[in-house]
Amino acid sequence: MGSVKRLRCDLRQGRGRGGAGIVWREPESEGLGQAARRGVHMSDQPVVADLSALREVAEGGIVSKPIVENEHHKIVLFTFAAGQELSEHTASVPAVIHVLEGSGRVVLDGVAHEAGAGSWYYMPAELRHAVQAETALTMLLTMFRT
């Protein structure tokens, strides 16, 4: 059976578009290699993460924590402070948004959908989309590269 890697994080702060504060989380470098030190697990081994423990709201900002990145997927945990949003954009690959906690709206191709815990949205490549948080909102974004 393969080994299991546990996600460990420390804090680094940055600034996002529009002046909104974004807090980037990176795992500690204990035996995780260069990719892990950049905050991304590029592994063919299982990665175990307690998403509830990783959830942290940055006052007036968005927290983005890469969980896994490999040739097939990129999985990122996002936490939005109340009132924050990801402006409309597209992605070159299909993606899924899974809302874990909070409330807001996910806008897909100009149509707003209420978002709450358990809401799930599939987006084909190049679909215009945006995310708006009414309350603190946590979501998992999975991008499919193949």
mmCIF file of C-alpha atoms in Angstrom:
data_model
loop_
_atom_site.group_PDB
_atom_site.id
_atom_site.type_symbol
_atom_site.label_atom_id
_atom_site.label_comp_id
_atom_site.label_asym_id
_atom_site.label_seq_id
_atom_site.Cartn_x
_atom_site.Cartn_y
_atom_site.Cartn_z
ATOM 1 C CA MET A 1 0.000 0.000 0.000
ATOM 2 C CA GLY A 2 1.309 3.517 -0.861
ATOM 3 C CA SER A 3 2.229 6.112 1.683
ATOM 4 C CA VAL A 4 -0.181 8.845 2.755
ATOM 5 C CA LYS A 5 0.851 12.511 2.931
ATOM 6 C CA ARG A 6 -0.847 14.823 5.401
ATOM 7 C CA LEU A 7 -1.301 18.434 4.400
ATOM 8 C CA ARG A 8 0.425 20.875 6.769
ATOM 9 C CA CYS A 9 0.216 24.591 6.352
ATOM 10 C CA ASP A 10 1.857 27.820 7.397
ATOM 11 C CA LEU A 11 0.857 31.362 6.496
ATOM 12 C CA ARG A 12 2.112 33.695 3.776
ATOM 13 C CA GLN A 13 0.221 36.854 2.822
ATOM 14 C CA GLY A 14 -0.164 38.471 -0.577
ATOM 15 C CA ARG A 15 -2.377 40.987 -2.349
ATOM 16 C CA GLY A 16 -4.976 40.097 -4.956
ATOM 17 C CA ARG A 17 -6.636 41.937 -7.799
ATOM 18 C CA GLY A 18 -8.635 44.979 -6.819
ATOM 19 C CA GLY A 19 -6.692 45.298 -3.578
ATOM 20 C CA ALA A 20 -8.539 42.422 -1.879
ATOM 21 C CA GLY A 21 -6.241 40.595 0.518
ATOM 22 C CA ILE A 22 -5.483 37.011 -0.448
ATOM 23 C CA VAL A 23 -3.792 34.668 2.002
ATOM 24 C CA TRP A 24 -1.816 31.850 0.397
ATOM 25 C CA ARG A 25 -1.195 28.691 2.389
ATOM 26 C CA GLU A 26 1.778 26.432 1.790
ATOM 27 C CA PRO A 27 2.610 23.047 3.310
ATOM 28 C CA GLU A 28 5.777 22.708 5.358
ATOM 29 C CA SER A 29 8.675 21.260 3.427
ATOM 30 C CA GLU A 30 9.301 18.183 5.622
ATOM 31 C CA GLY A 31 10.113 15.553 3.003
ATOM 32 C CA LEU A 32 7.506 16.821 0.560
ATOM 33 C CA GLY A 33 9.858 17.973 -2.217
ATOM 34 C CA GLN A 34 10.148 21.191 -4.227
ATOM 35 C CA ALA A 35 6.545 21.189 -5.534
ATOM 36 C CA ALA A 36 5.169 20.906 -2.003
ATOM 37 C CA ARG A 37 7.321 23.821 -0.850
ATOM 38 C CA ARG A 38 5.545 25.893 -3.518
ATOM 39 C CA GLY A 39 2.211 24.957 -1.914
ATOM 40 C CA VAL A 40 1.161 22.207 -4.326
ATOM 41 C CA HIS A 41 1.217 18.437 -3.905
ATOM 42 C CA MET A 42 2.295 16.860 -7.204
ATOM 43 C CA SER A 43 2.068 13.226 -6.216
ATOM 44 C CA ASP A 44 0.821 9.869 -7.346
ATOM 45 C CA GLN A 45 0.360 9.065 -3.647
ATOM 46 C CA PRO A 46 -2.796 9.759 -1.628
ATOM 47 C CA VAL A 47 -3.081 13.172 0.012
ATOM 48 C CA VAL A 48 -5.194 13.421 3.174
ATOM 49 C CA ALA A 49 -6.418 16.883 4.160
ATOM 50 C CA ASP A 50 -8.864 18.035 6.826
ATOM 51 C CA LEU A 51 -10.622 20.769 4.824
ATOM 52 C CA SER A 52 -12.442 22.034 7.916
ATOM 53 C CA ALA A 53 -9.124 22.566 9.682
ATOM 54 C CA LEU A 54 -7.699 24.357 6.619
ATOM 55 C CA ARG A 55 -10.645 26.751 6.461
ATOM 56 C CA GLU A 56 -9.640 30.258 7.498
ATOM 57 C CA VAL A 57 -11.334 33.510 6.519
ATOM 58 C CA ALA A 58 -9.113 36.520 5.792
ATOM 59 C CA GLU A 59 -10.930 39.680 6.862
ATOM 60 C CA GLY A 60 -12.022 41.447 3.672
ATOM 61 C CA GLY A 61 -10.278 38.925 1.430
ATOM 62 C CA ILE A 62 -10.066 35.488 -0.118
ATOM 63 C CA VAL A 63 -7.973 32.546 1.097
ATOM 64 C CA SER A 64 -6.738 30.190 -1.627
ATOM 65 C CA LYS A 65 -5.053 26.909 -0.658
ATOM 66 C CA PRO A 66 -3.848 24.512 -3.357
ATOM 67 C CA ILE A 67 -4.490 20.964 -2.159
ATOM 68 C CA VAL A 68 -3.307 18.852 -5.128
ATOM 69 C CA GLU A 69 -1.892 19.574 -8.560
ATOM 70 C CA ASN A 70 -0.851 16.967 -11.095
ATOM 71 C CA GLU A 71 -1.147 16.333 -14.815
ATOM 72 C CA HIS A 72 -4.839 15.423 -14.447
ATOM 73 C CA HIS A 73 -6.259 17.754 -11.764
ATOM 74 C CA LYS A 74 -5.771 20.924 -9.820
ATOM 75 C CA ILE A 75 -7.756 21.066 -6.574
ATOM 76 C CA VAL A 76 -7.931 24.319 -4.609
ATOM 77 C CA LEU A 77 -9.765 25.213 -1.382
ATOM 78 C CA PHE A 78 -11.147 28.777 -1.462
ATOM 79 C CA THR A 79 -12.580 30.683 1.495
ATOM 80 C CA PHE A 80 -14.230 34.060 0.860
ATOM 81 C CA ALA A 81 -14.955 36.675 3.506
ATOM 82 C CA ALA A 82 -18.558 37.926 3.417
ATOM 83 C CA GLY A 83 -19.068 40.312 0.496
ATOM 84 C CA GLN A 84 -16.024 39.131 -1.497
ATOM 85 C CA GLU A 85 -16.227 37.848 -5.050
ATOM 86 C CA LEU A 86 -14.259 36.254 -7.837
ATOM 87 C CA SER A 87 -15.105 38.380 -10.871
ATOM 88 C CA GLU A 88 -16.366 36.822 -14.087
ATOM 89 C CA HIS A 89 -13.732 34.855 -15.978
ATOM 90 C CA THR A 90 -13.275 31.657 -17.990
ATOM 91 C CA ALA A 91 -11.042 28.608 -17.602
ATOM 92 C CA SER A 92 -9.443 26.659 -20.433
ATOM 93 C CA VAL A 93 -10.398 23.331 -18.809
ATOM 94 C CA PRO A 94 -13.618 21.885 -17.353
ATOM 95 C CA ALA A 95 -14.063 22.494 -13.617
ATOM 96 C CA VAL A 96 -16.348 21.755 -10.670
ATOM 97 C CA ILE A 97 -17.235 24.048 -7.769
ATOM 98 C CA HIS A 98 -18.456 22.301 -4.613
ATOM 99 C CA VAL A 99 -19.671 24.694 -1.905
ATOM 100 C CA LEU A 100 -18.781 23.329 1.527
ATOM 101 C CA GLU A 101 -19.987 26.100 3.832
ATOM 102 C CA GLY A 102 -21.659 29.516 3.730
ATOM 103 C CA SER A 103 -23.972 31.167 1.224
ATOM 104 C CA GLY A 104 -23.729 33.249 -1.906
ATOM 105 C CA ARG A 105 -24.141 32.960 -5.651
ATOM 106 C CA VAL A 106 -22.375 31.134 -8.453
ATOM 107 C CA VAL A 107 -22.938 32.834 -11.803
ATOM 108 C CA LEU A 108 -22.680 30.513 -14.820
ATOM 109 C CA ASP A 109 -22.840 32.067 -18.288
ATOM 110 C CA GLY A 110 -24.685 35.101 -16.880
ATOM 111 C CA VAL A 111 -27.244 33.109 -14.851
ATOM 112 C CA ALA A 112 -27.026 33.456 -11.037
ATOM 113 C CA HIS A 113 -27.574 30.327 -8.922
ATOM 114 C CA GLU A 114 -28.007 30.415 -5.142
ATOM 115 C CA ALA A 115 -25.081 28.689 -3.436
ATOM 116 C CA GLY A 116 -25.029 26.980 -0.064
ATOM 117 C CA ALA A 117 -23.437 24.006 1.665
ATOM 118 C CA GLY A 118 -23.701 21.013 -0.655
ATOM 119 C CA SER A 119 -24.251 23.024 -3.853
ATOM 120 C CA TRP A 120 -22.324 21.583 -6.794
ATOM 121 C CA TYR A 121 -21.652 23.148 -10.208
ATOM 122 C CA TYR A 122 -20.027 21.654 -13.310
ATOM 123 C CA MET A 123 -18.508 24.113 -15.787
ATOM 124 C CA PRO A 124 -17.346 23.092 -19.257
ATOM 125 C CA ALA A 125 -14.160 24.711 -20.565
ATOM 126 C CA GLU A 126 -14.486 28.390 -21.578
ATOM 127 C CA LEU A 127 -17.780 28.930 -19.678
ATOM 128 C CA ARG A 128 -17.998 32.430 -18.158
ATOM 129 C CA HIS A 129 -18.420 32.157 -14.387
ATOM 130 C CA ALA A 130 -18.117 34.136 -11.146
ATOM 131 C CA VAL A 131 -18.521 33.510 -7.406
ATOM 132 C CA GLN A 132 -20.085 35.978 -4.950
ATOM 133 C CA ALA A 133 -20.087 35.382 -1.172
ATOM 134 C CA GLU A 134 -22.984 36.746 0.903
ATOM 135 C CA THR A 135 -21.604 35.196 4.098
ATOM 136 C CA ALA A 136 -18.183 33.640 4.662
ATOM 137 C CA LEU A 137 -18.133 30.958 1.962
ATOM 138 C CA THR A 138 -15.872 27.932 1.532
ATOM 139 C CA MET A 139 -15.681 26.015 -1.743
ATOM 140 C CA LEU A 140 -13.534 23.342 -3.322
ATOM 141 C CA LEU A 141 -12.550 23.970 -6.950
ATOM 142 C CA THR A 142 -11.493 20.978 -9.058
ATOM 143 C CA MET A 143 -10.041 21.626 -12.516
ATOM 144 C CA PHE A 144 -9.799 18.693 -14.941
ATOM 145 C CA ARG A 145 -6.767 18.848 -17.231
ATOM 146 C CA THR A 146 -7.387 15.676 -19.244
#
